[in-house]
Coordinates of N, CA and C and ligand atoms in Angstrom, one line a residue:
X205 N -115.1 -50.8 -4.5 CA -114.8 -50.6 -6.4 C -114.2 -49.0 -5.8
X206 N -113.7 -48.2 -7.2 CA -113.1 -47.4 -6.8 C -113.9 -46.8 -8.5
X207 N -114.0 -45.2 -8.1 CA -115.2 -45.0 -7.8 C -114.5 -43.6 -9.7
X208 N -114.5 -43.4 -9.9 CA -113.3 -42.6 -11.7 C -114.7 -41.6 -11.5
X209 N -114.0 -40.5 -11.6 CA -114.4 -39.1 -11.7 C -114.0 -38.8 -12.9
X210 N -115.2 -38.4 -14.1 CA -115.4 -37.4 -14.5 C -114.2 -35.9 -14.2
X211 N -114.1 -35.8 -15.9 CA -112.4 -34.3 -15.5 C -114.2 -33.4 -15.7
X212 N -115.4 -33.7 -15.3 CA -116.4 -32.0 -15.0 C -117.0 -32.6 -13.6
X213 N -116.4 -33.7 -12.6 CA -116.9 -34.5 -11.4 C -115.6 -33.5 -10.2
X214 N -114.2 -33.7 -11.1 CA -113.5 -33.2 -10.6 C -112.8 -31.8 -10.7
X215 N -113.8 -30.7 -11.8 CA -113.9 -29.3 -11.8 C -115.0 -29.3 -10.9
X216 N -116.2 -30.0 -10.4 CA -116.6 -29.8 -9.0 C -115.9 -30.1 -7.7
X217 N -115.3 -31.4 -7.6 CA -114.3 -31.2 -5.9 C -113.4 -31.0 -6.0
X218 N -113.4 -29.7 -7.5 CA -112.6 -28.7 -7.0 C -112.7 -27.0 -6.3
X219 N -113.6 -27.1 -6.9 CA -114.1 -25.9 -5.8 C -115.1 -26.8 -3.7
X220 N -114.3 -27.9 -4.0 CA -114.1 -27.9 -2.0 C -113.2 -27.9 -1.6
X221 N -112.8 -28.3 -2.6 CA -110.5 -28.2 -2.4 C -110.1 -26.9 -2.3
X222 N -111.0 -26.2 -2.9 CA -110.1 -25.2 -2.8 C -110.9 -24.4 -2.0
X223 N -111.7 -24.2 -1.0 CA -112.4 -23.8 -0.6 C -111.3 -23.5 1.7
X224 N -111.0 -25.9 1.3 CA -110.6 -26.3 2.0 C -108.8 -25.6 2.4
X225 N -108.5 -26.1 0.8 CA -106.9 -24.7 1.1 C -107.0 -23.9 1.1
X226 N -107.5 -22.8 1.2 CA -107.5 -21.3 1.8 C -107.6 -21.5 2.9
X227 N -108.9 -22.2 3.3 CA -109.0 -22.6 5.6 C -107.3 -21.9 5.9
X228 N -106.8 -23.5 5.3 CA -105.9 -23.7 5.8 C -104.6 -22.0 5.7
X229 N -105.4 -21.7 4.8 CA -103.2 -20.7 4.5 C -104.2 -19.6 5.4
X230 N -105.8 -19.7 5.6 CA -105.9 -18.2 6.7 C -105.9 -18.9 8.5
X231 N -106.7 -20.0 8.1 CA -105.7 -20.4 9.4 C -104.4 -20.4 9.4
X232 N -103.3 -20.5 9.4 CA -101.7 -20.4 9.2 C -101.2 -18.9 10.0
X233 N -101.3 -18.4 9.0 CA -101.9 -16.9 9.8 C -102.5 -16.5 11.1
X234 N -102.7 -17.3 11.5 CA -103.6 -17.4 13.2 C -103.1 -18.3 13.9
X235 N -102.5 -18.9 13.4 CA -101.3 -19.7 14.6 C -100.4 -18.3 15.2
X236 N -100.8 -18.4 17.0 CA -99.4 -17.9 17.7 C -99.4 -17.9 18.7
X237 N -98.1 -18.2 19.7 CA -98.7 -17.8 21.0 C -99.8 -17.2 21.6
X238 N -100.5 -18.0 22.6 CA -102.1 -17.6 23.1 C -103.4 -18.4 21.9
X239 N -103.0 -18.6 21.3 CA -103.8 -19.2 20.9 C -104.6 -20.2 21.3
X240 N -105.9 -20.0 21.7 CA -106.7 -20.8 21.8 C -107.0 -22.2 20.8
X241 N -106.9 -23.7 21.0 CA -107.1 -24.8 19.6 C -109.4 -24.3 19.0
X242 N -109.2 -24.1 19.7 CA -110.9 -24.0 20.0 C -111.5 -23.1 19.6
X243 N -110.6 -21.4 19.5 CA -110.0 -20.8 18.6 C -110.2 -21.0 17.1
X244 N -109.4 -21.5 17.1 CA -109.2 -22.4 15.6 C -110.0 -22.7 15.3
X245 N -110.8 -24.0 15.5 CA -111.0 -24.2 14.8 C -113.4 -23.7 15.4
X246 N -113.2 -22.3 15.3 CA -114.6 -21.8 15.0 C -113.9 -21.1 13.6
X247 N -113.0 -20.9 14.0 CA -112.5 -19.4 12.8 C -112.7 -20.9 11.5
X248 N -112.1 -21.5 11.4 CA -112.7 -22.8 10.5 C -113.8 -22.8 10.1
X249 N -114.8 -23.0 11.2 CA -116.0 -23.5 10.5 C -116.6 -22.4 9.9
X250 N -116.0 -20.7 10.1 CA -116.6 -19.7 10.4 C -116.6 -19.7 9.1
X251 N -115.4 -20.0 8.3 CA -114.5 -19.7 7.0 C -115.5 -20.1 5.5
X252 N -115.8 -22.0 6.3 CA -115.9 -22.3 5.2 C -117.6 -22.7 5.3
X253 N -118.7 -21.6 6.2 CA -119.7 -21.3 5.6 C -119.6 -20.5 4.6
X254 N -118.9 -19.3 5.5 CA -119.1 -18.3 4.9 C -119.2 -18.4 3.1
X255 N -118.5 -20.0 3.2 CA -118.6 -19.4 1.6 C -119.6 -21.5 0.9
X256 N -120.5 -21.1 1.4 CA -121.3 -22.0 1.7 C -121.1 -23.7 1.2
X257 N -119.5 -23.8 2.5 CA -119.0 -25.0 2.4 C -119.2 -26.3 2.9
X258 N -120.0 -26.7 3.7 CA -120.3 -28.2 4.2 C -119.0 -28.6 5.9
X259 N -118.2 -28.8 6.9 CA -117.4 -29.2 7.5 C -118.0 -30.6 7.3
X260 N -116.8 -31.0 6.9 CA -117.2 -32.7 6.8 C -117.2 -33.6 7.7
X261 N -116.1 -32.7 8.8 CA -115.6 -33.7 9.8 C -116.7 -33.4 11.1
X262 N -117.3 -32.9 11.0 CA -118.5 -32.6 12.0 C -119.2 -33.5 12.2
X263 N -119.5 -33.7 12.9 CA -120.2 -34.8 13.9 C -120.0 -35.9 12.8
X264 N -118.5 -36.6 12.0 CA -118.5 -37.5 11.6 C -118.4 -38.1 12.4
X265 N -119.0 -39.7 11.8 CA -118.5 -40.8 12.9 C -118.8 -40.1 14.5
X266 N -118.9 -38.7 15.2 CA -119.1 -38.2 16.0 C -118.0 -36.8 16.4
X267 N -117.2 -36.8 15.8 CA -116.6 -35.8 16.1 C -117.2 -34.5 15.9
X268 N -116.7 -34.3 17.0 CA -117.7 -33.1 17.3 C -116.6 -31.4 17.6
X269 N -115.8 -31.4 15.6 CA -115.3 -30.3 15.2 C -115.4 -30.5 14.3
X270 N -115.3 -28.9 13.3 CA -114.7 -29.2 12.0 C -113.1 -29.3 11.7
X271 N -112.6 -28.9 12.9 CA -111.0 -29.2 12.0 C -110.9 -29.3 13.3
X272 N -110.0 -30.6 13.0 CA -108.8 -31.2 13.7 C -107.7 -30.7 14.6
X273 N -107.4 -30.5 15.4 CA -106.2 -29.6 14.9 C -105.0 -30.4 16.8
X274 N -104.8 -30.9 15.9 CA -103.7 -32.3 16.7 C -101.9 -31.4 17.2
X275 N -101.3 -31.7 18.6 CA -100.1 -30.1 19.0 C -99.2 -31.5 19.3
X276 N -98.5 -31.1 19.1 CA -96.9 -32.1 19.5 C -96.5 -33.7 19.3
X277 N -97.1 -34.2 20.6 CA -96.5 -36.5 20.3 C -98.4 -36.1 19.2
X278 N -99.3 -35.1 19.5 CA -101.0 -35.6 18.9 C -100.3 -36.2 16.9
X279 N -101.0 -36.8 16.4 CA -100.4 -37.6 15.7 C -101.4 -37.0 14.5
X280 N -103.0 -37.1 14.2 CA -104.1 -37.1 13.8 C -105.7 -37.0 14.7
X281 N -106.7 -36.1 13.6 CA -107.7 -36.7 14.7 C -107.7 -35.4 15.7
X282 N -106.8 -35.0 16.7 CA -106.7 -34.0 17.2 C -108.2 -33.1 18.3
X283 N -108.8 -33.0 19.0 CA -110.1 -32.2 19.1 C -109.6 -31.0 19.5
X284 N -110.0 -29.7 18.8 CA -110.7 -28.7 19.6 C -111.0 -28.2 20.4
X285 N -110.3 -27.8 21.8 CA -110.7 -27.0 22.9 C -109.7 -25.7 24.0
X286 N -108.9 -26.2 24.9 CA -109.6 -24.9 25.5 C -107.9 -25.5 25.5
X287 N -107.0 -25.4 25.3 CA -106.0 -25.6 24.6 C -105.0 -24.6 24.0
X288 N -103.8 -24.0 24.9 CA -103.2 -22.5 24.3 C -102.1 -22.9 23.6
X289 N -102.4 -22.5 22.8 CA -100.9 -22.4 21.9 C -99.6 -22.1 22.5
X290 N -98.3 -22.5 22.3 CA -97.2 -22.4 23.5 C -96.2 -21.7 22.0
X291 N -95.3 -21.1 22.1 CA -93.7 -21.2 21.0 C -93.3 -22.5 21.3
X292 N -92.7 -23.1 20.4 CA -92.3 -24.1 20.7 C -93.1 -25.2 19.5
X293 N -94.4 -24.7 20.8 CA -95.6 -26.2 19.3 C -94.8 -26.2 17.6
X294 N -95.8 -27.2 18.5 CA -95.6 -27.3 16.0 C -98.0 -28.3 16.4
X295 N -98.2 -28.1 15.6 CA -99.7 -27.9 15.7 C -99.9 -28.4 13.6
X296 N -100.6 -29.7 13.9 CA -101.0 -30.5 12.5 C -102.7 -29.7 12.5
X297 N -102.9 -28.8 11.4 CA -104.5 -28.7 11.5 C -105.2 -29.4 9.9
X298 N -106.1 -29.8 10.0 CA -106.7 -31.0 9.1 C -108.1 -30.3 8.9
X299 N -108.3 -30.2 8.2 CA -109.9 -30.7 6.4 C -110.4 -30.7 6.2
X300 N -112.0 -30.9 6.5 CA -112.0 -31.2 5.7 C -113.7 -30.6 5.2
X301 N -113.8 -30.3 3.9 CA -115.3 -29.6 3.2 C -115.7 -30.0 1.9
X302 N -117.8 -29.8 1.7 CA -117.8 -30.4 0.7 C -119.2 -29.4 0.2
X303 N -119.3 -29.2 -0.7 CA -120.4 -28.4 -1.3 C -120.0 -29.0 -2.8
X304 N -121.4 -29.7 -3.3 CA -122.7 -29.2 -4.6 C -122.1 -31.4 -4.6
X305 N -121.6 -31.9 -3.1 CA -121.9 -33.5 -3.3 C -120.6 -34.0 -3.7
X306 N -119.1 -32.3 -4.4 CA -117.6 -33.8 -3.5 C -117.4 -32.8 -2.6
X307 N -115.8 -33.9 -2.0 CA -115.0 -33.5 -0.8 C -114.4 -32.8 -1.5
X308 N -113.3 -32.4 -0.4 CA -111.6 -31.6 -0.4 C -111.2 -32.4 1.4
X309 N -110.3 -32.9 1.1 CA -109.8 -33.2 2.3 C -108.1 -32.3 2.1
X310 N -107.6 -31.8 3.5 CA -105.8 -31.6 3.4 C -105.9 -31.1 4.6
X311 N -104.8 -30.5 4.2 CA -103.8 -30.4 6.5 C -101.9 -29.5 5.6
X312 N -101.8 -29.7 6.9 CA -100.4 -29.4 7.5 C -100.3 -29.1 8.3
X313 N -99.3 -28.9 8.3 CA -98.7 -28.1 10.6 C -97.3 -27.8 10.5
X314 N -98.3 -26.6 10.9 CA -97.2 -25.4 11.2 C -96.7 -25.1 12.6
X315 N -95.4 -24.9 12.5 CA -94.7 -24.2 14.1 C -95.0 -22.7 14.7
X316 N -95.2 -22.9 16.1 CA -95.8 -22.3 17.1 C -93.7 -21.5 17.3
X317 N -93.9 -20.1 16.6 CA -92.5 -19.7 15.9 C -92.1 -19.3 17.7
X318 N -90.5 -19.4 17.9 CA -89.2 -20.1 16.9 C -89.7 -21.8 17.9
X319 N -89.5 -22.4 16.3 CA -89.3 -23.5 17.5 C -88.1 -24.5 16.8
X320 N -88.2 -25.6 17.3 CA -86.3 -26.3 17.5 C -86.2 -26.3 16.1
X321 N -84.5 -26.6 15.9 CA -84.0 -27.2 14.1 C -85.0 -28.3 13.7
X322 N -84.8 -29.0 15.1 CA -85.5 -30.6 14.7 C -86.7 -30.9 14.5
X323 N -87.1 -30.0 14.7 CA -88.7 -29.8 14.8 C -89.2 -29.3 13.1
X324 N -88.7 -28.4 13.0 CA -88.9 -27.2 11.6 C -88.7 -28.6 10.4
X325 N -87.0 -29.2 10.3 CA -86.6 -30.6 10.0 C -88.2 -31.5 9.4
X326 N -88.3 -31.4 10.9 CA -89.5 -33.0 10.6 C -90.0 -32.2 9.8
X327 N -91.3 -31.1 10.1 CA -92.0 -30.6 9.3 C -92.0 -30.5 7.3
X328 N -91.1 -29.7 7.6 CA -90.2 -29.6 6.1 C -90.8 -30.7 5.3
X329 N -89.2 -32.1 6.3 CA -89.6 -33.6 5.5 C -90.9 -33.9 5.3
X330 N -91.9 -33.5 6.4 CA -93.9 -34.0 5.6 C -93.7 -33.6 4.9
X331 N -93.0 -32.2 4.5 CA -94.3 -31.8 3.3 C -93.5 -32.3 2.2
X332 N -92.4 -32.1 2.2 CA -92.0 -33.2 0.9 C -91.3 -34.7 0.4
X333 N -92.3 -35.3 1.5 CA -92.5 -36.8 1.3 C -94.3 -36.3 0.5
X334 N -95.2 -35.8 0.8 CA -96.1 -36.2 0.9 C -96.2 -35.8 -1.0
X335 N -95.1 -34.8 -1.8 CA -94.9 -34.0 -3.2 C -93.9 -35.7 -3.8
X336 N -92.7 -35.8 -3.2 CA -92.3 -36.6 -3.6 C -94.0 -38.1 -4.0
X337 N -95.1 -38.6 -2.7 CA -96.0 -39.1 -3.1 C -97.4 -38.4 -4.4
X338 N -97.1 -37.5 -4.8 CA -97.6 -36.8 -5.3 C -97.4 -37.4 -6.5
X339 N -95.6 -37.3 -6.6 CA -95.4 -37.3 -7.5 C -95.6 -38.7 -8.6
X340 N -95.7 -39.5 -7.6 CA -95.6 -40.6 -8.4 C -97.3 -41.3 -8.6
X341 N -98.5 -40.1 -9.1 CA -99.6 -40.0 -8.6 C -99.8 -39.2 -10.4
X342 N -100.6 -41.6 -10.9 CA -99.5 -41.4 -12.2 C -99.9 -42.6 -13.0
X343 N -101.4 -42.2 -14.0 CA -101.5 -43.4 -14.8 C -100.5 -44.2 -15.2
X344 N -101.1 -45.4 -15.4 CA -100.2 -46.2 -15.2 C -98.9 -47.0 -14.2
X345 N -98.6 -46.4 -13.3 CA -97.6 -46.3 -12.2 C -99.5 -47.0 -10.8
X346 N -97.7 -47.6 -9.6 CA -99.1 -48.7 -9.7 C -98.9 -47.2 -8.0
X347 N -100.4 -48.5 -7.4 CA -100.9 -47.0 -5.8 C -99.0 -47.4 -5.5
X348 N -98.7 -48.8 -4.9 CA -97.4 -48.5 -3.8 C -96.6 -48.0 -4.6
X349 N -96.6 -46.9 -5.4 CA -95.3 -46.8 -5.8 C -95.6 -45.1 -5.6
X350 N -96.5 -44.9 -5.0 CA -97.0 -43.7 -3.9 C -96.2 -43.5 -3.3
X351 N -96.8 -44.9 -2.1 CA -96.6 -45.3 -0.4 C -94.4 -45.6 0.2
X352 N -94.2 -45.7 -1.4 CA -92.5 -46.1 -0.8 C -91.9 -44.8 -1.0
X353 N -91.9 -44.6 -2.0 CA -92.3 -43.3 -2.3 C -92.2 -42.2 -1.1
X354 N -93.0 -41.9 -0.6 CA -93.5 -41.3 0.8 C -92.8 -41.8 2.2
X355 N -93.1 -42.9 2.0 CA -91.6 -44.2 3.3 C -91.2 -43.2 3.1
X356 N -89.8 -43.7 1.6 CA -88.7 -43.4 1.3 C -88.2 -42.0 1.5
X357 N -88.7 -41.1 2.0 CA -88.3 -39.8 1.7 C -88.0 -39.8 2.8
X358 N -89.0 -40.0 4.1 CA -89.0 -39.5 5.1 C -88.2 -40.7 6.2
X359 N -87.8 -42.1 6.2 CA -87.2 -42.7 6.5 C -85.7 -41.9 6.8
X360 N -85.1 -41.4 4.9 CA -83.9 -41.2 4.2 C -83.5 -40.5 5.4
X361 N -84.0 -39.4 5.7 CA -84.2 -38.1 6.5 C -84.1 -38.8 8.3
X362 N -84.3 -40.0 8.9 CA -84.5 -40.3 10.5 C -85.3 -40.4 10.8
X363 N -86.9 -40.1 10.1 CA -88.7 -40.3 10.6 C -88.7 -40.5 10.4
X364 N -89.5 -42.0 10.9 CA -90.6 -43.1 11.5 C -92.2 -42.4 10.4
X365 N -92.9 -43.9 9.9 CA -94.3 -43.5 8.8 C -95.8 -44.0 10.0
X366 N -95.9 -43.5 10.0 CA -97.2 -44.2 10.4 C -97.9 -45.1 10.0
X367 N -98.2 -46.4 10.7 CA -99.3 -47.2 9.0 C -100.3 -47.1 10.4
X368 N -100.4 -46.6 11.6 CA -102.1 -46.9 11.3 C -103.2 -46.3 10.7
X369 N -103.0 -45.6 9.9 CA -103.8 -44.1 9.9 C -102.6 -44.4 8.3
X370 N -104.3 -43.9 6.8 CA -103.6 -44.3 5.7 C -104.3 -43.3 5.1
X371 N -104.5 -42.6 4.0 CA -104.8 -42.3 3.3 C -106.4 -43.0 1.9
X372 N -106.4 -42.4 1.0 CA -108.1 -42.9 0.6 C -108.6 -42.2 -0.6
X373 N -109.0 -42.7 -1.2 CA -109.5 -42.1 -2.1 C -110.9 -41.1 -1.5
X374 N -111.0 -40.4 -2.6 CA -112.5 -39.2 -1.6 C -112.9 -38.5 -2.8
X375 N -114.2 -38.5 -3.0 CA -115.2 -38.3 -3.6 C -116.0 -37.2 -3.6
X376 N -117.6 -38.1 -3.9 CA -119.1 -38.3 -3.5 C -118.4 -38.1 -1.5
X377 N -117.2 -39.3 -1.5 CA -117.8 -39.3 0.1 C -116.4 -38.9 0.0
X378 N -116.1 -38.8 2.0 CA -114.9 -38.4 2.7 C -114.1 -39.2 2.4
X379 N -114.7 -40.6 3.0 CA -113.6 -41.8 2.8 C -113.8 -42.6 1.3
X380 N -113.3 -43.1 0.6 CA -113.5 -43.9 -0.9 C -112.9 -44.8 -0.7
X381 N -112.6 -46.1 -1.5 CA -112.1 -47.3 -2.4 C -110.3 -46.5 -2.9
X382 N -109.3 -46.2 -3.0 CA -108.5 -47.3 -2.1 C -108.2 -46.5 -1.3
X383 N -107.8 -47.2 0.5 CA -106.6 -47.1 0.7 C -105.2 -46.9 0.1
X384 N -104.5 -45.7 1.1 CA -103.7 -45.0 0.7 C -102.4 -45.1 1.5
X385 N -102.0 -46.1 2.1 CA -100.6 -46.5 3.1 C -99.8 -45.6 2.7
X386 N -98.9 -44.8 3.9 CA -97.8 -44.0 3.3 C -96.8 -45.1 2.8
X387 N -96.4 -46.1 3.5 CA -95.4 -47.0 3.3 C -95.7 -48.0 1.6
X388 N -94.7 -49.4 1.4 CA -95.0 -50.2 0.4 C -94.0 -50.3 -0.5
X389 N -94.0 -51.4 -0.8 CA -93.6 -51.9 -1.5 C -94.0 -51.4 -3.5
X390 N -92.5 -50.6 -3.9 CA -93.1 -50.6 -5.1 C -93.7 -51.7 -5.8
X391 N -94.3 -50.8 -7.4 CA -94.2 -51.4 -8.6 C -94.8 -52.6 -7.8
X392 N -95.4 -52.3 -6.7 CA -97.5 -53.3 -6.6 C -98.6 -52.8 -6.2
X393 N -99.7 -53.0 -6.1 CA -100.6 -52.9 -5.5 C -101.1 -52.2 -7.1
X394 N -103.2 -51.9 -6.7 CA -103.9 -51.7 -7.8 C -103.1 -49.9 -8.5
X395 N -102.8 -50.6 -10.2 CA -102.8 -49.9 -11.0 C -103.7 -48.5 -11.2
X396 N -102.7 -47.4 -11.5 CA -103.2 -46.1 -11.4 C -104.0 -45.8 -12.3
X397 N -104.9 -45.2 -12.8 CA -106.0 -45.0 -13.9 C -106.0 -43.3 -13.5
X398 N -106.7 -42.6 -15.1 CA -107.2 -41.2 -15.4 C -108.9 -41.2 -13.8
X399 N -108.3 -40.3 -13.9 CA -110.0 -40.3 -12.8 C -110.4 -40.6 -11.2
X400 N -108.8 -41.1 -11.0 CA -108.9 -41.8 -9.6 C -108.3 -39.9 -8.7
X401 N -109.3 -40.2 -8.0 CA -109.1 -39.2 -6.9 C -109.2 -39.4 -5.2
X402 N -108.0 -39.1 -4.9 CA -106.6 -39.5 -4.1 C -106.7 -38.1 -2.6
X403 N -106.3 -38.5 -1.1 CA -106.3 -37.7 -0.9 C -104.6 -38.3 -0.2
X404 N -104.4 -38.5 -0.4 CA -102.9 -38.8 0.0 C -102.5 -37.8 1.4
X405 N -101.7 -38.7 2.3 CA -101.3 -37.4 3.5 C -100.9 -38.8 4.5
X406 N -99.0 -38.4 4.1 CA -98.1 -38.2 5.2 C -97.7 -38.8 6.5
X407 N -98.5 -39.3 7.8 CA -98.0 -38.4 9.4 C -96.9 -39.4 9.3
X408 N -95.8 -38.4 9.6 CA -94.3 -38.4 10.7 C -94.0 -38.2 11.3
X409 N -92.7 -39.7 12.2 CA -92.4 -39.0 13.6 C -90.9 -38.9 13.5
X410 N -91.0 -38.4 14.3 CA -89.7 -38.0 14.9 C -89.1 -39.2 15.9
X411 N -89.6 -40.2 16.2 CA -89.3 -41.2 17.3 C -89.8 -42.9 16.4
X412 N -90.7 -42.7 17.2 CA -90.9 -44.8 17.1 C -92.6 -44.3 15.8
X413 N -92.2 -44.9 15.1 CA -94.1 -44.9 14.0 C -94.8 -45.8 14.9
X414 N -95.1 -46.0 16.3 CA -96.1 -46.6 16.9 C -97.2 -45.1 17.6
X415 N -97.7 -45.7 17.3 CA -99.3 -44.2 17.5 C -100.5 -44.3 18.5
X416 N -100.9 -44.3 19.4 CA -102.1 -44.6 19.9 C -103.5 -43.7 20.2
X417 N -104.8 -44.8 20.3 CA -105.5 -43.5 20.2 C -106.1 -43.6 22.5
X418 N -105.8 -41.3 22.8 CA -106.2 -41.5 23.3 C -107.7 -41.7 24.4
X419 N -107.3 -41.6 25.6 CA -109.2 -42.3 26.3 C -110.2 -40.6 25.7
X420 N -109.4 -40.0 24.9 CA -110.9 -39.6 23.9 C -111.8 -40.1 22.9
X421 N -111.2 -41.7 22.5 CA -111.8 -41.7 21.4 C -110.7 -41.2 20.2
X422 N -110.8 -40.8 20.3 CA -109.9 -39.6 18.7 C -108.5 -39.1 18.3
X423 N -108.2 -38.7 19.5 CA -107.4 -38.4 19.6 C -105.4 -39.2 19.0
X424 N -105.2 -39.3 17.7 CA -103.8 -40.8 18.4 C -102.6 -39.1 18.2
X425 N -102.1 -40.6 19.2 CA -100.7 -39.8 20.1 C -99.8 -40.9 19.6
X426 N -98.8 -40.3 19.5 CA -96.8 -40.8 19.5 C -97.1 -41.9 21.1
X427 N -96.7 -43.5 20.6 CA -96.1 -44.0 21.4 C -95.2 -43.7 22.3
X428 N -94.3 -42.8 22.4 CA -93.5 -42.7 23.1 C -93.1 -40.4 22.5
X429 N -93.8 -40.2 22.7 CA -94.0 -38.6 23.7 C -93.6 -37.4 22.4
X430 N -92.3 -38.3 21.6 CA -92.4 -37.7 20.2 C -92.9 -37.1 19.5
X431 N -91.9 -35.7 18.9 CA -93.8 -35.5 18.3 C -93.4 -35.9 16.2
X432 N -94.9 -34.9 16.3 CA -95.5 -36.3 14.5 C -95.5 -34.4 14.4
X433 N -95.0 -34.9 12.0 CA -96.2 -34.1 11.9 C -97.6 -34.7 10.1
X434 N -98.1 -33.7 9.3 CA -99.0 -34.7 9.2 C -99.0 -33.5 8.0
X435 N -99.3 -33.7 6.2 CA -99.5 -32.5 5.0 C -100.9 -34.2 4.8
X436 N -101.6 -33.2 3.9 CA -102.3 -34.0 3.1 C -103.0 -33.2 2.1
X437 N -103.0 -33.9 0.5 CA -103.2 -32.8 -0.2 C -104.7 -33.6 -1.0
X438 N -105.0 -33.2 -2.2 CA -106.4 -33.2 -2.2 C -106.4 -33.8 -3.9
X439 N -105.7 -34.5 -4.8 CA -105.3 -34.9 -6.1 C -106.7 -35.7 -6.8
X440 N -105.8 -35.4 -7.9 CA -106.7 -36.4 -9.0 C -105.2 -37.2 -10.0
X441 N -105.6 -37.6 -10.7 CA -105.3 -38.8 -11.4 C -105.3 -38.0 -13.3
X442 N -104.2 -37.7 -13.9 CA -104.8 -37.2 -15.3 C -104.5 -38.0 -15.8
X443 N -104.4 -37.7 -17.6 CA -103.3 -37.8 -18.4 C -102.7 -38.1 -18.4
X444 N -101.4 -36.8 -17.2 CA -100.9 -36.3 -18.0 C -99.5 -35.8 -16.0
X445 N -99.7 -35.2 -15.5 CA -99.3 -34.7 -14.2 C -100.1 -34.4 -13.5
X446 N -100.1 -35.2 -12.6 CA -100.9 -35.0 -10.8 C -101.7 -33.9 -10.4
X447 N -102.9 -33.5 -10.7 CA -103.6 -32.4 -10.2 C -104.1 -32.3 -9.0
X448 N -103.3 -31.2 -8.0 CA -103.6 -30.8 -6.4 C -104.6 -29.9 -6.5
X449 N -106.1 -30.8 -5.9 CA -107.2 -29.7 -6.0 C -107.3 -28.5 -5.2
X450 N -106.4 -29.1 -3.9 CA -106.0 -28.2 -2.2 C -105.1 -27.2 -2.7
X451 N -104.4 -27.0 -4.0 CA -103.2 -26.0 -3.4 C -104.1 -24.6 -4.6
X452 N -103.6 -23.9 -4.5 CA -103.5 -22.1 -4.4 C -103.1 -21.4 -5.2
Ligands
MG226 MG1 -107.4 -37.5 4.9

């Protein structure tokens, strides 16, 4: 069942979403060669706690950190640790925040400059694919209109879409119905209505779309070892334009 949110509930969700978005902006400015991924995690956790938020990922099904940090061939759900970032790496940062009983969830991919032209293009294309999907998040459209737009954008530029992980509804739970795939047939899927709140999150690979989860039980990696990028926004469907709750 899909839980529709009232305007005041969406207002409440925007608090968590704003903290999550501001946290990523803060972390983006900490990315440089020599920084460890666990340092980013500590900074993220402190940022959220200082604003009276809860770190939604910490302890979620046993995930050990506040922040997912996925470097290069890591797609999503990377566990922060001793790894030191190097020039040329691309780093996906994913944070979930809970406050006032509601969740917000967002992700960005950042290069440790200078990065290759190909990697920059991957990052830019993934972000643009997210916005192409959001553009379709309108009352009256179908769910897979979002999915199809994302897929089209990524594939037109020569990249592949991860299928094993998808976006999701979000609100009083971190993961609600419906699932939001990043691929699909246009004009299919459930009818979108005002009050739906979704976390839309394309994961785009340079090479093949296949991924596997490594032995830590969390980190998803590309099957061919090539790079992957991830962007995510929490959005609300309104009577007009989609509302991006994790923007600032
Ligand atoms: Mg998510």
